[in-house]
Each structure stands twice: as C-alpha cells, then as structure tokens.
Coordinates of C-alpha atoms in Angstrom, one line a residue:
X15 CA -10.9 -36.0 -4.7
X16 CA -11.4 -39.0 -6.9
X17 CA -13.1 -42.1 -5.3
X18 CA -12.5 -44.3 -8.3
X19 CA -11.7 -44.5 -12.0
X20 CA -13.9 -46.6 -14.2
X21 CA -13.3 -47.6 -17.8
X22 CA -16.5 -48.1 -19.7
X23 CA -15.6 -49.7 -23.0
X24 CA -17.2 -52.1 -25.5
X25 CA -15.7 -55.3 -24.1
X26 CA -18.2 -58.2 -23.7
X27 CA -20.0 -58.5 -20.4
X28 CA -19.5 -62.2 -20.4
X29 CA -20.8 -65.3 -22.2
X30 CA -23.0 -66.6 -19.4
X31 CA -26.7 -66.9 -20.2
X32 CA -27.4 -66.2 -16.5
X33 CA -26.3 -62.5 -16.8
X34 CA -28.9 -60.1 -18.0
X35 CA -30.0 -56.4 -17.7
X36 CA -32.1 -57.2 -14.6
X37 CA -29.3 -58.9 -12.7
X38 CA -26.6 -56.3 -13.7
X39 CA -28.7 -53.4 -12.5
X40 CA -29.8 -55.2 -9.3
X41 CA -33.4 -54.8 -10.4
X42 CA -33.9 -58.6 -10.3
X43 CA -33.5 -58.5 -6.5
X44 CA -36.5 -56.2 -6.2
X45 CA -38.5 -58.3 -8.6
X46 CA -37.9 -61.5 -6.7
X47 CA -38.9 -59.9 -3.5
X48 CA -42.2 -58.7 -5.0
X49 CA -43.0 -62.2 -6.1
X50 CA -42.0 -63.7 -2.7
X51 CA -44.3 -61.3 -0.9
X52 CA -47.3 -62.4 -2.8
X53 CA -50.0 -64.4 -0.9
X54 CA -49.5 -67.5 -3.0
X55 CA -45.7 -67.5 -2.4
X56 CA -46.2 -67.2 1.3
X57 CA -48.7 -70.0 1.3
X58 CA -46.2 -72.2 -0.6
X59 CA -43.3 -71.0 1.5
X60 CA -41.5 -69.8 -1.5
X61 CA -38.7 -67.3 -0.8
X62 CA -36.9 -64.7 -3.0
X63 CA -34.1 -67.2 -3.7
X64 CA -36.6 -69.6 -5.3
X65 CA -37.1 -67.0 -8.1
X66 CA -33.5 -67.3 -9.2
X67 CA -32.5 -69.6 -12.0
X68 CA -29.1 -70.0 -10.2
X69 CA -30.4 -71.7 -7.1
X70 CA -31.5 -75.3 -6.5
X71 CA -35.1 -75.5 -5.5
X72 CA -36.2 -72.7 -7.8
X73 CA -34.5 -73.5 -11.1
X74 CA -35.5 -76.4 -13.4
X75 CA -33.8 -79.5 -12.1
X76 CA -33.4 -80.9 -15.6
X77 CA -31.6 -78.0 -17.4
X78 CA -30.3 -76.3 -14.1
X79 CA -31.9 -73.0 -15.0
X80 CA -30.4 -72.6 -18.5
X81 CA -33.7 -73.5 -20.4
X82 CA -31.8 -75.6 -22.8
X83 CA -30.1 -79.0 -22.9
X84 CA -27.1 -80.3 -24.8
X85 CA -27.6 -83.6 -26.8
X86 CA -24.5 -85.6 -27.5
X87 CA -24.5 -86.6 -31.2
X88 CA -21.5 -88.9 -30.7
X89 CA -19.5 -88.4 -33.9
X90 CA -21.0 -84.9 -34.5
X91 CA -21.0 -81.6 -32.6
X92 CA -23.4 -81.6 -29.7
X93 CA -26.8 -80.0 -30.4
X94 CA -28.6 -77.6 -28.1
X95 CA -32.3 -78.1 -27.7
X96 CA -35.0 -76.5 -25.5
X97 CA -35.4 -78.3 -22.2
X98 CA -38.3 -80.8 -22.3
X99 CA -39.2 -80.3 -18.7
X100 CA -39.5 -76.5 -18.4
X101 CA -40.0 -75.8 -22.1
X102 CA -37.2 -73.2 -21.9
X103 CA -38.8 -71.3 -19.0
X104 CA -35.9 -72.2 -16.6
X105 CA -37.9 -72.6 -13.4
X106 CA -39.7 -75.3 -11.5
X107 CA -43.5 -75.6 -12.0
X108 CA -44.3 -74.7 -8.5
X109 CA -42.4 -71.4 -8.9
X110 CA -44.0 -70.7 -12.2
X111 CA -47.4 -71.2 -10.6
X112 CA -46.9 -68.0 -8.6
X113 CA -47.7 -64.7 -10.4
X114 CA -47.4 -61.0 -9.8
X115 CA -49.6 -58.5 -11.7
X116 CA -50.9 -61.4 -13.8
X117 CA -47.4 -62.7 -14.9
X118 CA -45.2 -65.5 -13.7
X119 CA -41.5 -64.9 -13.2
X120 CA -40.6 -66.3 -16.7
X121 CA -43.1 -64.0 -18.4
X122 CA -41.8 -61.0 -16.3
X123 CA -38.3 -61.6 -17.5
X124 CA -39.6 -61.5 -21.1
X125 CA -40.8 -57.9 -20.5
X126 CA -38.8 -55.1 -22.3
X127 CA -37.4 -52.5 -20.0
X128 CA -40.0 -49.9 -21.2
X129 CA -42.9 -52.4 -20.6
X130 CA -41.5 -53.3 -17.1
X131 CA -41.3 -49.5 -16.2
X132 CA -45.1 -49.3 -17.0
X133 CA -45.9 -52.6 -15.3
X134 CA -44.0 -51.8 -12.1
X135 CA -44.8 -48.0 -12.1
X136 CA -45.9 -48.1 -8.4
X137 CA -42.6 -49.7 -7.3
X138 CA -40.3 -46.7 -7.0
X139 CA -37.1 -48.5 -5.9
X140 CA -37.4 -51.0 -8.8
X141 CA -38.1 -48.2 -11.4
X142 CA -35.1 -46.3 -10.1
X143 CA -32.9 -49.2 -11.1
X144 CA -34.6 -49.7 -14.5
X145 CA -35.0 -46.1 -15.6
X146 CA -31.3 -45.6 -16.4
X147 CA -31.6 -48.4 -19.0
X148 CA -34.3 -46.4 -20.8
X149 CA -32.3 -43.2 -20.4
X150 CA -29.4 -44.6 -22.4
X151 CA -31.6 -45.9 -25.1
X152 CA -31.9 -49.6 -24.1
X153 CA -35.6 -49.6 -23.3
X154 CA -36.1 -52.2 -25.9
X155 CA -34.0 -54.9 -24.2
X156 CA -35.8 -57.7 -22.4
X157 CA -35.1 -57.9 -18.7
X158 CA -33.9 -61.5 -19.0
X159 CA -32.0 -61.1 -22.2
X160 CA -28.6 -62.8 -21.9
X161 CA -25.8 -60.2 -22.0
X162 CA -23.9 -62.5 -24.4
X163 CA -26.4 -61.5 -27.1
X164 CA -25.6 -57.8 -26.8
X165 CA -23.5 -55.8 -29.2
X166 CA -20.4 -53.9 -28.0
X167 CA -22.3 -50.6 -28.0
X168 CA -25.2 -52.1 -26.1
X169 CA -22.8 -53.7 -23.5
X170 CA -21.1 -50.3 -23.0
X171 CA -24.4 -48.5 -22.4
X172 CA -25.6 -51.3 -20.1
X173 CA -22.5 -50.8 -18.0
X174 CA -23.2 -47.0 -17.8
X175 CA -26.9 -47.7 -16.8
X176 CA -25.7 -50.0 -14.1
X177 CA -23.6 -47.2 -12.6
X178 CA -26.3 -44.7 -12.9
X179 CA -28.6 -46.8 -10.9
X180 CA -26.3 -47.1 -8.0
X181 CA -26.1 -44.7 -5.1
X182 CA -23.0 -42.4 -5.1
X183 CA -20.0 -43.6 -3.2
X184 CA -17.2 -41.7 -1.4
X185 CA -15.6 -39.2 -3.6
X186 CA -16.3 -38.4 -7.3
X187 CA -15.7 -41.0 -10.0
X188 CA -13.7 -40.5 -13.2
X189 CA -15.4 -42.3 -16.1
X190 CA -13.4 -43.1 -19.2
X191 CA -15.4 -43.9 -22.3
X192 CA -14.1 -45.5 -25.5
X193 CA -16.1 -44.6 -28.6
X194 CA -19.5 -44.7 -26.9
X195 CA -21.4 -43.6 -30.0
X196 CA -20.5 -46.7 -32.0
X197 CA -23.7 -48.0 -33.8
X198 CA -25.9 -45.3 -32.4
X199 CA -28.6 -43.4 -34.3
X200 CA -28.5 -39.6 -34.0
X201 CA -31.4 -39.6 -31.5
X202 CA -29.5 -42.1 -29.4
X203 CA -26.5 -39.8 -29.4
X204 CA -28.7 -37.1 -27.9
X205 CA -29.7 -39.6 -25.1
X206 CA -26.0 -40.4 -24.5
X207 CA -25.0 -36.8 -24.2
X208 CA -27.8 -36.1 -21.7
X209 CA -26.6 -39.1 -19.7
X210 CA -23.0 -38.0 -19.7
X211 CA -24.0 -34.6 -18.5
X212 CA -26.0 -36.2 -15.8
X213 CA -22.8 -37.9 -14.5
X214 CA -21.1 -34.5 -14.4
X215 CA -24.1 -32.9 -12.6
X216 CA -23.8 -35.3 -9.8
X217 CA -20.0 -34.5 -9.4
X218 CA -18.3 -37.2 -11.5
X219 CA -15.9 -36.4 -14.3
X220 CA -16.2 -37.8 -17.8
X221 CA -13.3 -38.3 -20.4
X222 CA -14.5 -39.5 -23.8
X223 CA -12.4 -40.9 -26.6
X224 CA -14.6 -40.2 -29.6
X225 CA -14.6 -39.4 -33.4
X226 CA -18.3 -38.5 -33.7
X227 CA -18.3 -34.8 -34.5
X228 CA -21.7 -34.1 -33.0
X229 CA -20.6 -35.5 -29.6
X230 CA -17.2 -33.8 -29.9
X231 CA -18.9 -30.4 -30.5
X232 CA -20.8 -30.7 -27.3
X233 CA -17.8 -31.5 -25.1
X234 CA -16.8 -29.0 -22.4
X235 CA -13.2 -29.4 -23.3
X236 CA -11.6 -30.8 -26.5

C-alpha cells in the first residue's frame, strides 16, 4: 500500500535566507550538537540552540542572524549592507569563539557538501544526511547557502536529497517528478537515474514527466 504521495517539482523552496541545505536535510542538528559537545562550549555553557541563527542568545543581536542590515535611504529604495557588528557572520562573538575541527560555526556553514563529507568523515549520522546531496549532484553547494539562491532544478534535487536522507515511513511512497533533468549535464542525468533507481530499490514508486530521451530510454515503463 502507499503511505504517501509526494510531488517533487521545481517550485522555489522559499525566499528565506534562513533556509539552507544543512537545515533542510536536518544535518544542521548534528552539526550544532557536535559544536555544543566541545570542551570550550561546555565551559562557556553554550548549548546546541546557541549555534542557530534563529535563536536569541546565539544569533547576532544587531542583524538578528541575517548577516545584513537594511539602511533606509528616505526618498530612495532601502539599501542592504553587511552587518557592522558580526561582519556578515550572523552569530555572536562568544559563539564564534568556539570551534570544531579548527573551524567556527560560520566557517563550517561555508563548507561545500563535498568538503563537509571529508571534514566530518568520522560522523556517520551526519554523513548519512549529507551524502544524498552529493549523490544527486549537489556536492558543490555550501551548507549554509540560502535556498532562495538555488535554481529550479537545484531546488528539485535538494528536495529529493532531503527525502533520501530520511528513514522510511509506514508504507511505500509514490514520487511524482516534473522534468527533473532540466539544466542538467549528461553526467548529472546519470546521477539522477541512479538516485531514482535507489528509490525503487527501497520499495518506493517513481513516476516521471520528462522529455529527455536518455532518461525516457531508461524508464521501466513508458
């Protein structure tokens, strides 16, 4: 029986600068816990919530965790500038003083997915959440890159990666994909096909609306 039906299309993931690949895949929860378990964090009584730019006490009090400030130009449109207090790094100084593997939390969020997989290779739970991003060809994205900056094709593959990183629920899921090859190189199409087959291998069903002949030719049913 079907447990759920999921449409994976190219609609935007949102315009918020607070949403990023790390938060969508839940990898950020693991990263914050790693930082909070460091000796310096325990000494300063800094908890996982302090490493979030959404929570008071961890985020920069001036820009409220956005990294930028809006300057009113009176008779002109407002101008967005880098926050003077945090210099665009989004966190309080005492939070940025804590490091893990030689990087503070802001530097960690600047890592690409591929670089993060190498940096956190010993953290299996974290890598399990990040690896689907690399498997769908998004290893070049930065962990903290706002989802508002992604193309439609990138947004679609990020949604797919987020599902792959989650444990299976009750019943198989039917995935509906709308033109998933848009903007992809041929090598990326190969990655996509392998990923779609992985969904089928775990018991899910995949229905794809597509005009890319290479992908159509690999379909189980046309």
